[in-house]
Tab-separated table of C-alpha atoms in Angstrom:
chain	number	residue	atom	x	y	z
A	1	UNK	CA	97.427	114.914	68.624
A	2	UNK	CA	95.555	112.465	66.783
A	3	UNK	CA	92.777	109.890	68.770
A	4	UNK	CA	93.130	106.227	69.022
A	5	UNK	CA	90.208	105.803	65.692
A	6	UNK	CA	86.735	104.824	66.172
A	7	UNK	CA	87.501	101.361	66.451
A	8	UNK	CA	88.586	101.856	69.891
A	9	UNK	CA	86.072	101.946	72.846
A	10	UNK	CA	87.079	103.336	76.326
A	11	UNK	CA	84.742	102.444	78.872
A	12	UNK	CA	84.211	101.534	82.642
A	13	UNK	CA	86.030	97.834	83.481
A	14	UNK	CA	85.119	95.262	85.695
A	15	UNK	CA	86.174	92.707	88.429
A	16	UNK	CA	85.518	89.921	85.714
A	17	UNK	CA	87.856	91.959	83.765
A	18	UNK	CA	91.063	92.198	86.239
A	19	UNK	CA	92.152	88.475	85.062
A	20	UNK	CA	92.685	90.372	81.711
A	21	UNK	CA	93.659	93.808	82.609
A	22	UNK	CA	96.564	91.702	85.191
A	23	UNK	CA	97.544	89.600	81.661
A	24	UNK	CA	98.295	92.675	80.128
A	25	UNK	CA	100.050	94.554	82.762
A	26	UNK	CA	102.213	92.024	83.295
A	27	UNK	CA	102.850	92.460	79.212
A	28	UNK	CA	103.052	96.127	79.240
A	29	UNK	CA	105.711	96.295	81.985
A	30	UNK	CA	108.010	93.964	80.548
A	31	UNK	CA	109.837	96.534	78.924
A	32	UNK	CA	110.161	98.803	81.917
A	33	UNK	CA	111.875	95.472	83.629
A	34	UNK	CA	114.224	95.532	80.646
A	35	UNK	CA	114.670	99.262	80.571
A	36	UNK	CA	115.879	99.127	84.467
A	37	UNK	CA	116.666	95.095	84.927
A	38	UNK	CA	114.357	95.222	87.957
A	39	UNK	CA	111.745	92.450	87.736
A	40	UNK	CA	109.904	93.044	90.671
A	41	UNK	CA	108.807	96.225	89.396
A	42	UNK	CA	105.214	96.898	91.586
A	43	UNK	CA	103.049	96.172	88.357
A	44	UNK	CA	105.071	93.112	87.692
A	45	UNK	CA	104.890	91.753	90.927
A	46	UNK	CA	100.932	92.494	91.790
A	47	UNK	CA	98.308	89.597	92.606
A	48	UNK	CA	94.605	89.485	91.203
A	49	UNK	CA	93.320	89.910	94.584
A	50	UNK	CA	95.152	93.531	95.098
A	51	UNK	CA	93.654	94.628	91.644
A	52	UNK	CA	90.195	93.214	92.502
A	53	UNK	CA	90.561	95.412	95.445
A	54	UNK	CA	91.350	98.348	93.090
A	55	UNK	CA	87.586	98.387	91.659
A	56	UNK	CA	86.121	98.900	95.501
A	57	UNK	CA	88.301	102.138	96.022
A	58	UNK	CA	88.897	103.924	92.321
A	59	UNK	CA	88.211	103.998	89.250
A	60	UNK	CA	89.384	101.406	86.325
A	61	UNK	CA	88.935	102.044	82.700
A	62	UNK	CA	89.481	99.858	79.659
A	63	UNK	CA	90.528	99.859	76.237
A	64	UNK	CA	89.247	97.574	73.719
A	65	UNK	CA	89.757	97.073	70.024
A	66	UNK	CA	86.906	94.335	68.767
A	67	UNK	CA	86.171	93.443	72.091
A	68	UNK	CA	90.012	92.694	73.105
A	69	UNK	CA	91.568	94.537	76.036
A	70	UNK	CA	94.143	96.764	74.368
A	71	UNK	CA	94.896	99.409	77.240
A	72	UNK	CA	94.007	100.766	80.867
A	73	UNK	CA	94.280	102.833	83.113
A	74	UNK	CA	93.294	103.455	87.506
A	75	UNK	CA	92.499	106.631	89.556
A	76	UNK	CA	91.554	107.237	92.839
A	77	UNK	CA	90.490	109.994	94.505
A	78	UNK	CA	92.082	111.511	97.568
A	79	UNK	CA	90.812	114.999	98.733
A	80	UNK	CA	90.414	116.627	95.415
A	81	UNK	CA	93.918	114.861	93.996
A	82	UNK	CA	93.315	112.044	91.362
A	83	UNK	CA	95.830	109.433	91.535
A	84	UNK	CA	96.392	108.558	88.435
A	85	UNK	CA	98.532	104.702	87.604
A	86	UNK	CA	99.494	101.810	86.031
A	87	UNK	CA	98.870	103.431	82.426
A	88	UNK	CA	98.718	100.171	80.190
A	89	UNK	CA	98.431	100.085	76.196
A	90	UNK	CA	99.570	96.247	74.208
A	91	UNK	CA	103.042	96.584	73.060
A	92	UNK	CA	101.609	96.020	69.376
A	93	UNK	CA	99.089	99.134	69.756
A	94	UNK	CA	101.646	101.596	71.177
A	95	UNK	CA	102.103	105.068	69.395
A	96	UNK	CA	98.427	104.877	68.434
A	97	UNK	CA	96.753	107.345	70.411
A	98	UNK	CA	94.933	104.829	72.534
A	99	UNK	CA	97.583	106.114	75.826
A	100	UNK	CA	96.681	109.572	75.236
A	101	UNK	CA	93.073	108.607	74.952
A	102	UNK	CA	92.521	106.762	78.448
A	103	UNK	CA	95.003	109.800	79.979
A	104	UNK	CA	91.733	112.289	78.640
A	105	UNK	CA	89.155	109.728	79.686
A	106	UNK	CA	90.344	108.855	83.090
A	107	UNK	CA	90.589	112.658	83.940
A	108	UNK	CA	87.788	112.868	82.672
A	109	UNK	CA	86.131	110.235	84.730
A	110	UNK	CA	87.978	111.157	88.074
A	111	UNK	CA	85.963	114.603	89.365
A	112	UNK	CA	89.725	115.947	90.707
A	113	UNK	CA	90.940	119.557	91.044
A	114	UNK	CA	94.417	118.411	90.131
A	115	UNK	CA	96.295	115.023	89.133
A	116	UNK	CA	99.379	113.264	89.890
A	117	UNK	CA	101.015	110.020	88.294
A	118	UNK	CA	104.273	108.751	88.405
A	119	UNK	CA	106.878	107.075	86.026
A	120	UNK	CA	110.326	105.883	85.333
A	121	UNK	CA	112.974	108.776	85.093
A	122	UNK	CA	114.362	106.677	81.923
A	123	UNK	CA	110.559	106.281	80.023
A	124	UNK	CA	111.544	108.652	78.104
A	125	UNK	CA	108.146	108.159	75.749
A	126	UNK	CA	106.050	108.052	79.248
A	127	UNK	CA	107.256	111.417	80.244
A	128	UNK	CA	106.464	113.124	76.809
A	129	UNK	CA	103.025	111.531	76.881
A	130	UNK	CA	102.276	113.035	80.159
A	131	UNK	CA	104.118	116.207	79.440
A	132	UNK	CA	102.612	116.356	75.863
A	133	UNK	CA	99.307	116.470	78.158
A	134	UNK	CA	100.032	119.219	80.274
A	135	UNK	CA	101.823	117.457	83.032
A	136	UNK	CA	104.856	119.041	84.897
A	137	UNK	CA	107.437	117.240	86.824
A	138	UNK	CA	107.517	117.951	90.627
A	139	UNK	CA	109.634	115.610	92.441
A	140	UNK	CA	111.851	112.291	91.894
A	141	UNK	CA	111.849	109.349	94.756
A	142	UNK	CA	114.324	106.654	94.315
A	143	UNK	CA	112.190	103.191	94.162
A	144	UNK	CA	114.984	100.908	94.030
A	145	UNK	CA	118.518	100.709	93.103
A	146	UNK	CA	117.985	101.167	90.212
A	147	UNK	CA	114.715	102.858	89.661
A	148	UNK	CA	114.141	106.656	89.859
A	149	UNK	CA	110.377	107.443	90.259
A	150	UNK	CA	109.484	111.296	88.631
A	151	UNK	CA	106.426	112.533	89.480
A	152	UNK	CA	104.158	114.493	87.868
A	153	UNK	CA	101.121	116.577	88.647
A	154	UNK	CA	98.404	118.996	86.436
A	155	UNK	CA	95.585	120.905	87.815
A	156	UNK	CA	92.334	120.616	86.158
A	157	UNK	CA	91.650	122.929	82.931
């Protein structure tokens, strides 16, 4: 598994950042709408003000390549369980290392005894990330019509 390069810098976001972060969420799940021709997708259909409210209850880490916002990731923490979402990396930086990268640094970040996240049952290349990374698939929950949620969970090392 091969990291993201040096010119990539993970670190804590902001509140000033969520304009941003929302910009490229909104990019980033564009392809998921495609994949399931659902466009109200949760990611696609969140306002600023919910993901300002992320920053008072978890944790919200950035990606940047020369200063632009390349990739994210959330967590919060629920008795001992990290709750781990909306795993974003550019369309144009994808297959780079930079998802596997914020996967390590928001476990990292999130002091959790075990983590769950969720995903598409057709993201095929989301579920051999997380796999890839030690994750094992637990349960499925229909979100839609035509949406299948699989979730995934991996206690800590």
């Amino acid at each position: 598994m091969s990291g993201p390069g040096p010119d990539i810098v993970i670190g804590p976001a902001s509140p000033a950042d969520a304009p941003a972060l929302l910009a490229l969420q909104r990019l980033a799940y564009r392809g998921e709408a495609e994949r399931y021709g659902d466009w109200n997708l949760p990611p696609l259909t969140q306002t600023l003000a919910a993901l300002q409210a992320e920053f008072e209850s978890g944790i919200v880490l950035k990606a940047e390549h020369d200063r632009e916002l390349v990739g994210s990731v959330r967590a919060t923490l629920v008795e001992q369980e990290g709750r781990i979402g909306r795993l974003i990396v550019h369309p144009a930086r994808q297959r780079q290392g930079i998802g596997s990268a914020l996967l390590r640094a928001i476990e990292s970040a999130c002091n959790a005894e075990r983590f769950v996240l969720f995903t598409g049952s057709r993201s095929v290349d989301n579920l051999r990330l997380y796999q890839r990374h030690g994750y094992v698939v637990s349960h499925t929950a229909t979100l839609s019509p035509t949406v299948e949620l699989v979730y995934l969970e991996k206690r800590r090392a």
